[in-house]
Short mmCIF file of C-alpha atoms and ligand atoms in Angstrom, two decimals:
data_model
loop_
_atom_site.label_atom_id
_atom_site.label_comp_id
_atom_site.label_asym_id
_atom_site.label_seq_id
_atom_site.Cartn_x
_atom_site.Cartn_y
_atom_site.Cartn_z
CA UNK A 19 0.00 0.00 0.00
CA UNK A 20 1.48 3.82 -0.75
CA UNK A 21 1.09 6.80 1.11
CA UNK A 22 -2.89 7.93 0.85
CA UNK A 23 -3.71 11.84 1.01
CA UNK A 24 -7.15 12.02 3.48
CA UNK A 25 -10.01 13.58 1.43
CA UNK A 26 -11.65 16.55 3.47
CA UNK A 27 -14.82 13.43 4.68
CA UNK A 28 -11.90 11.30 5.81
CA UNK A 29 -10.12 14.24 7.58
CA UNK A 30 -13.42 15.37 9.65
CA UNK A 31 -13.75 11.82 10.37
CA UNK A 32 -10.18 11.47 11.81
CA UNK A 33 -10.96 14.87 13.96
CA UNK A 34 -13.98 12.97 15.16
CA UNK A 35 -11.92 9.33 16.16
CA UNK A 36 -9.39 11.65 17.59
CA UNK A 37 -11.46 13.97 19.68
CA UNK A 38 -13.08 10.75 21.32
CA UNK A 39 -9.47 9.05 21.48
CA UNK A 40 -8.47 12.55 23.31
CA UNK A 41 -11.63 12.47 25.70
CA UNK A 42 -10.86 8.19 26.18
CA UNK A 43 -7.44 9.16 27.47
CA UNK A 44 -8.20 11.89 29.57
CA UNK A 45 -11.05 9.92 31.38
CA UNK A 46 -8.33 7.02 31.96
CA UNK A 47 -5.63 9.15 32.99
CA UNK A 48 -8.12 10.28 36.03
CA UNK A 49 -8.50 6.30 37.19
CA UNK A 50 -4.59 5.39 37.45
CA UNK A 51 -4.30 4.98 41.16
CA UNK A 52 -2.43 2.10 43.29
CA UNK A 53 -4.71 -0.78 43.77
CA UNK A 54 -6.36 -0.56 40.09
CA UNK A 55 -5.22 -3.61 38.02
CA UNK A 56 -4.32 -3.78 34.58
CA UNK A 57 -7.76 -5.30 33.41
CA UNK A 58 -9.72 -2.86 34.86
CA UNK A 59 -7.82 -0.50 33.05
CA UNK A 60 -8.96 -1.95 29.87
CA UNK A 61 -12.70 -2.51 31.14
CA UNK A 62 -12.98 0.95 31.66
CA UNK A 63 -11.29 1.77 27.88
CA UNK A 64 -13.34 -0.03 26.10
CA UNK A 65 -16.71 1.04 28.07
CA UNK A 66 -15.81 4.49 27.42
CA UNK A 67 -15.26 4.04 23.79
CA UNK A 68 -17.85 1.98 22.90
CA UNK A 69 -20.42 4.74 24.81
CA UNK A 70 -18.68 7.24 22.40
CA UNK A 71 -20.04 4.90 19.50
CA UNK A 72 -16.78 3.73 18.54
CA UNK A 73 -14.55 0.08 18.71
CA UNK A 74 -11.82 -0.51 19.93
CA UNK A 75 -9.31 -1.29 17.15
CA UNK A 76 -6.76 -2.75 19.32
CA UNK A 77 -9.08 -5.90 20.21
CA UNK A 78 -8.48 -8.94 18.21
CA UNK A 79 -6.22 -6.96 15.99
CA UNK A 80 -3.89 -9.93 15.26
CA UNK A 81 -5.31 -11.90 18.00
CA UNK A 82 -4.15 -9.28 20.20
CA UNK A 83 -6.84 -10.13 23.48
CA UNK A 84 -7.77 -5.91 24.98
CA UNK A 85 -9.16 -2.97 23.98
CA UNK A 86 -5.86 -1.17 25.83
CA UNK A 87 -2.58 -1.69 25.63
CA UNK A 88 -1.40 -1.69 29.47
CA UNK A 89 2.50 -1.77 29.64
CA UNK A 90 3.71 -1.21 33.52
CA UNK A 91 7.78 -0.24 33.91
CA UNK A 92 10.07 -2.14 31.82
CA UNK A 93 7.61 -2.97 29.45
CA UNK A 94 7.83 -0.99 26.54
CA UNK A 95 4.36 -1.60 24.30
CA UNK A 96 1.53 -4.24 23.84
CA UNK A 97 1.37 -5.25 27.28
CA UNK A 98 -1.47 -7.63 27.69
CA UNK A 99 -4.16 -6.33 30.93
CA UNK A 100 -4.34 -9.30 33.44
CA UNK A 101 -6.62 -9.04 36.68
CA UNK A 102 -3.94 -10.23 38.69
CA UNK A 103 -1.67 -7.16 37.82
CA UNK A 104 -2.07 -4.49 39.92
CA UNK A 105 -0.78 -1.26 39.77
CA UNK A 106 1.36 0.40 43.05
CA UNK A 107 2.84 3.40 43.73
CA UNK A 108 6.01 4.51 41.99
CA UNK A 109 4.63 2.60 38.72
CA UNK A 110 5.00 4.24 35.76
CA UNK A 111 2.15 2.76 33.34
CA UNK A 112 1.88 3.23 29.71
CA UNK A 113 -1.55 3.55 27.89
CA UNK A 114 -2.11 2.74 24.11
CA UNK A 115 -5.67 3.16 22.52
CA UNK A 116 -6.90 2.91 19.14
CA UNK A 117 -10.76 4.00 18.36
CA UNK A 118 -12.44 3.49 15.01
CA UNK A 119 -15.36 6.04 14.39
CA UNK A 120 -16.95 4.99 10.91
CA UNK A 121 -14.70 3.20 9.70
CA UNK A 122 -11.66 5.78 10.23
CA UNK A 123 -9.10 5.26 13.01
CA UNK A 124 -7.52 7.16 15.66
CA UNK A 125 -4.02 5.93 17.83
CA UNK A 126 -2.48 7.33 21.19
CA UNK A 127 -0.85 6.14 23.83
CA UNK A 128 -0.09 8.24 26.81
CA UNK A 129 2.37 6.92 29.91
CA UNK A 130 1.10 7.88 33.25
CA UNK A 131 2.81 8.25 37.17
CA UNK A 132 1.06 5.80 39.42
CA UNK A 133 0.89 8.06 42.64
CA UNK A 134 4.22 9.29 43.28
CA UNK A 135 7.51 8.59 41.11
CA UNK A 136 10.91 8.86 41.45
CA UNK A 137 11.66 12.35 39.77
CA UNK A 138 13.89 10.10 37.40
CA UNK A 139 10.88 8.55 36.14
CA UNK A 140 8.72 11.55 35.96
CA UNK A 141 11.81 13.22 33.61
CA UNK A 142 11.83 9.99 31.23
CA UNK A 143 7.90 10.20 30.80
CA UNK A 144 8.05 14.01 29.98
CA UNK A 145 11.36 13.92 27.69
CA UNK A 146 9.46 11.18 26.05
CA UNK A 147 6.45 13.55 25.57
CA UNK A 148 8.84 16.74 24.52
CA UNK A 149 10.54 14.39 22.13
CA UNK A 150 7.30 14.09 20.14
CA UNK A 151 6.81 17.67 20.45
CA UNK A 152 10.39 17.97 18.95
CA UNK A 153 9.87 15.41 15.96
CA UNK A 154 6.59 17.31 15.09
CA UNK A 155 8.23 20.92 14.31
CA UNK A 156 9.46 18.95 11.32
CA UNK A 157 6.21 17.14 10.25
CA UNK A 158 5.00 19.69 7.63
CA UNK A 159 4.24 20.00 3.81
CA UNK A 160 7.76 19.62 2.05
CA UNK A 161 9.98 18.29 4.67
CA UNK A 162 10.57 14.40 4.68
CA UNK A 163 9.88 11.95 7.06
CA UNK A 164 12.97 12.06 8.50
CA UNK A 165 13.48 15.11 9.67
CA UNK A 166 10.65 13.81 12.46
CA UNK A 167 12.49 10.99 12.86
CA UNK A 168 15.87 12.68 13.57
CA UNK A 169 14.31 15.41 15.60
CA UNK A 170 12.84 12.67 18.03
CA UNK A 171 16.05 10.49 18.25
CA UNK A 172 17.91 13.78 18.81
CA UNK A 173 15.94 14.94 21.46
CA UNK A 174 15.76 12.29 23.36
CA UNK A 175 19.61 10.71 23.16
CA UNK A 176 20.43 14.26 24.60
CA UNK A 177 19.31 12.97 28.16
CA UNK A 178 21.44 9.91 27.43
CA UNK A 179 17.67 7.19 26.85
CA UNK A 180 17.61 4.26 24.47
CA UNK A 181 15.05 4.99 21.59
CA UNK A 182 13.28 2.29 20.96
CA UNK A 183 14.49 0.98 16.84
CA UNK A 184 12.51 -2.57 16.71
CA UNK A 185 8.69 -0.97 16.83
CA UNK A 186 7.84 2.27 14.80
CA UNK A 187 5.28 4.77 14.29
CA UNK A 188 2.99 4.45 11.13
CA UNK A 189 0.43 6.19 8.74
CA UNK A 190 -3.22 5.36 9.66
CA UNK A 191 -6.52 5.76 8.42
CA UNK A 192 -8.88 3.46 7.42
CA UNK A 193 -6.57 0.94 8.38
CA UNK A 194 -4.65 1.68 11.50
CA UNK A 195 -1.31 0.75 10.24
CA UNK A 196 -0.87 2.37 6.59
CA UNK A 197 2.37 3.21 4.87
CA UNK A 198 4.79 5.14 5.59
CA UNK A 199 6.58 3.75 8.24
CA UNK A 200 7.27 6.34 10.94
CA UNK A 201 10.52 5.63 12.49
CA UNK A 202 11.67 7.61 16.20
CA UNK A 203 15.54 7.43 15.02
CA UNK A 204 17.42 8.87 11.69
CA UNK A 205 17.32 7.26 8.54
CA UNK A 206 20.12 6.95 5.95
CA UNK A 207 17.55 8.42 3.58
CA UNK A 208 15.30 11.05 3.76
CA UNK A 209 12.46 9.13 3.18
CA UNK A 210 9.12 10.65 1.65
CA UNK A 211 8.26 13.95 0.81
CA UNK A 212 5.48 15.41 3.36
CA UNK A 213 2.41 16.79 1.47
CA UNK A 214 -1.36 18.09 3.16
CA UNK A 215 -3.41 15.37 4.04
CA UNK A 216 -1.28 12.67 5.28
CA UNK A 217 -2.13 11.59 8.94
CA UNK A 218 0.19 9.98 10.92
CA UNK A 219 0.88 7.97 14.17
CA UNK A 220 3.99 9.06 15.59
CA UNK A 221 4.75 7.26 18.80
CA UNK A 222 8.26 7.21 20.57
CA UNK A 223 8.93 4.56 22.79
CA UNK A 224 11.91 5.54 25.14
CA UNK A 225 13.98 3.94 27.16
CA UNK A 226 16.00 5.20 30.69
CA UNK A 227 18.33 2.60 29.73
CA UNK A 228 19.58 0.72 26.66
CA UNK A 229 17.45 0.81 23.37
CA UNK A 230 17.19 -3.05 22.89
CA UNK A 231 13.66 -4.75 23.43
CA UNK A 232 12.84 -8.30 24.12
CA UNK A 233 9.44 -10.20 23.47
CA UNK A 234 7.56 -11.75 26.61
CA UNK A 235 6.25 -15.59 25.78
CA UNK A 236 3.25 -13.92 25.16
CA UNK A 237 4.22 -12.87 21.98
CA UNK A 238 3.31 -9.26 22.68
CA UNK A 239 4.58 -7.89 25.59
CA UNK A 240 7.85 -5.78 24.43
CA UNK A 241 10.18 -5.20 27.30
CA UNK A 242 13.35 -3.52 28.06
CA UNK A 243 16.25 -6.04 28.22
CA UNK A 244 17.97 -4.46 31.06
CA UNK A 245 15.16 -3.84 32.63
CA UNK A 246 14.96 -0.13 32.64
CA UNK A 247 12.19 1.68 32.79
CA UNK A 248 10.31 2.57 29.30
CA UNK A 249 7.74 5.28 28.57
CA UNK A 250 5.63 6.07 25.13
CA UNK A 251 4.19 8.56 23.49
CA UNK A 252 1.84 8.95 20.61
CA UNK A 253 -0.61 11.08 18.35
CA UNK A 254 -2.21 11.02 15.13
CA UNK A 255 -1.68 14.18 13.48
CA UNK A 256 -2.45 15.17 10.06
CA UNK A 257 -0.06 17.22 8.12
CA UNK A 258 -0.83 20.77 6.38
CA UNK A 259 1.31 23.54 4.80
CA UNK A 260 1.69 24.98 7.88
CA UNK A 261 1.87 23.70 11.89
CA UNK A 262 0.04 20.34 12.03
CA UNK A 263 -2.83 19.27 13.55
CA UNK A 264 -2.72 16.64 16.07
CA UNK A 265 -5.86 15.17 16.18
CA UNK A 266 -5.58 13.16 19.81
CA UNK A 267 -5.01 15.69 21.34
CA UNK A 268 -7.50 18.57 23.03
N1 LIG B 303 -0.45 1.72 18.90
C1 LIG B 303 -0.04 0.41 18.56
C2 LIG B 303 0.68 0.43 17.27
O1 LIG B 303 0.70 1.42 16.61
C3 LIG B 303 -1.14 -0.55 18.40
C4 LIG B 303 -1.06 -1.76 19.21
S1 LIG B 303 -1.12 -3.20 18.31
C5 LIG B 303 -2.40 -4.06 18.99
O2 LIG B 303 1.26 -0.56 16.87
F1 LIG B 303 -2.38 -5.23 18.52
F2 LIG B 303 -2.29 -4.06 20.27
F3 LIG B 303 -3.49 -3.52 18.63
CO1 LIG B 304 0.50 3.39 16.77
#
C-alpha cells in the first residue's frame, strides 16, 4: 500500500476518532491509582469508547486479546491487561488506545505516574512527551519523514535514553497501520516527501536505559532487556502547509 492523502470526509472523520481518542485518554488518565489492576484499566477503555459509538481497534487486531494496551515499567508496548496485575505506587504505566469512528481510526498512547515517582521517572515520561513535540516541528508540507524521525532520536539521546528501533510509528486511516513507516531514530535516507493530508501515528517509545527490546512468551509484551524503565508517546496528526494538527489531542 502507498502513502494515501485524506479527502476533506476522511479528515473530519479522523478529527472525530481523535477527539473521542483525546476524551478516552483523559477519562483514563483520572483512574490510574495504586490498587487498580491492569484489566480494569482496559474494562474501563473499552466502556468508554464503545459509549462514544466507537470500537476498539486494538481488540483482536492480530489476535491481540484488549481494547488497551497496558504496559507497567520495563515494558515498553503491547502489554497484555491481566486481573492479577495491579498497579502500586512509583509505577509508571503506559496507555495505548486505538478507536475506530466509521470506519476511520484514531491511535495514542499516553504513559502515566502511578501516585508518586521517582523524579527520574517523571523526567523519562516528559522527555518522552517533549521528544514528540520535537519530531513534530518537522512534520510539515515539504519536509521528509525524517526530519521527524531525527528530531525525536535527537531529542531524546540528549538525556542519554535508548530509543526504541525494533517498533515504529505508522500512517493510519482506514486501516490503522498504513504506509509510511514512521521511524523515532534517523534514517540513511530522507524518506518521503510530506504533502497536506497525510495523517500519521507518531509514537516514541523511550527507554531510561539501553534501546534493545525483548518479546515476553506472550508474543506481545515488548520489554526492556535491562530492565529499565520505558515510557511512550503517541498522536495522530495530520499534516498541512503549515503547523500540524494533532488530532488526539484537546
Ligand atoms: N499503537 C499500537 C501500534 O501502533 C497498536 C497496538 S497493536 C495491537 O502498533 F495489537 F495491540 F493492537
Ligand atoms: Co500506533
Amino acid at each position: 500500500m502507498s502513502v494515501t492523502i485524506k479527502s476533506q470526509r476522511e479528515i473530519e472523520l479522523m478529527r472525530e476518532a481523535g477527539r473521542i481518542l483525546a476524551a478516552v485518554h483523559e477519562e483514563l488518565g483520572q483512574a490510574i491509582r495504586p490498587g487498580i489492576s491492569t484489566l480494569e484499566i482496559d474494562q474501563l477503555g473499552e466502556k468508554l469508547i464503545r459509549g462514544y459509538g466507537c470500537i476498539p481497534s486494538f481488540k483482536d487486531y492480530n489476535g491481540y486479546p484488549a481494547s488497551i494496551c497496558v504496559s507497567v515499567n520495563d515494558e515498553v508496548v503491547h502489554g497484555i491487561p491481566h486481573k492479577d496485575r495491579i498497579l502500586k505506587e512509583g509505577d509508571i504505566v503506559s496507555l495505548d488506545a486505538g478507536v475506530i469512528w466509521h470506519g476511520y481510526h484514531s491511535d495514542a498512547a499516553r504513559t502515566h505516574a502511578v501516585g508518586t515517582i521517582r523524579p527520574e521517572a517523571e523526567r523519562l515520561i516528559r522527555v518522552t512527551r517533549e521528544s514528540f513535540f520535537e519530531g513534530i516541528r518537522y512534520a510539515k508540507a515539504g519536509n521528509h519523514l525524517n526530519d521527524i524521525s531525527s528530531a525525536v532520536q535527537a531529542y531524546a539521546q540528549r538525556f542519554g535514553y535508548g530509543v526504541v528501533r525494533d517498533l515504529v510509528g505508522h500512517g493510519i486511516g482506514s486501516h490503522l497501520h498504513e504506509d509510511p513507516e514512521v521511524p523515532n531514530f534517523a534514517q540513511k535516507r530522507r524518506g518521503i516527501r510530506l504533502q497536506a493530508g497525510m495523517t500519521l501515528a507518531v509514537e516514541p517509545m523511550i527507554n531510561m536505559g539501553s534501546a534493545a527490546v525483548a518479546w515476553l512468551d506472550d508474543d506481545w509484551t515488548v520489554v526492556t532487556m535491562d530492565g529499565s524503565l520505558s515510557a511512550h508517546y503517541e498522536n495522530t496528526i495530520l499534516i498541512t502547509e503549515g503547523e500540524p494538527e494533532i488530532l488526539s489531542l484537546r
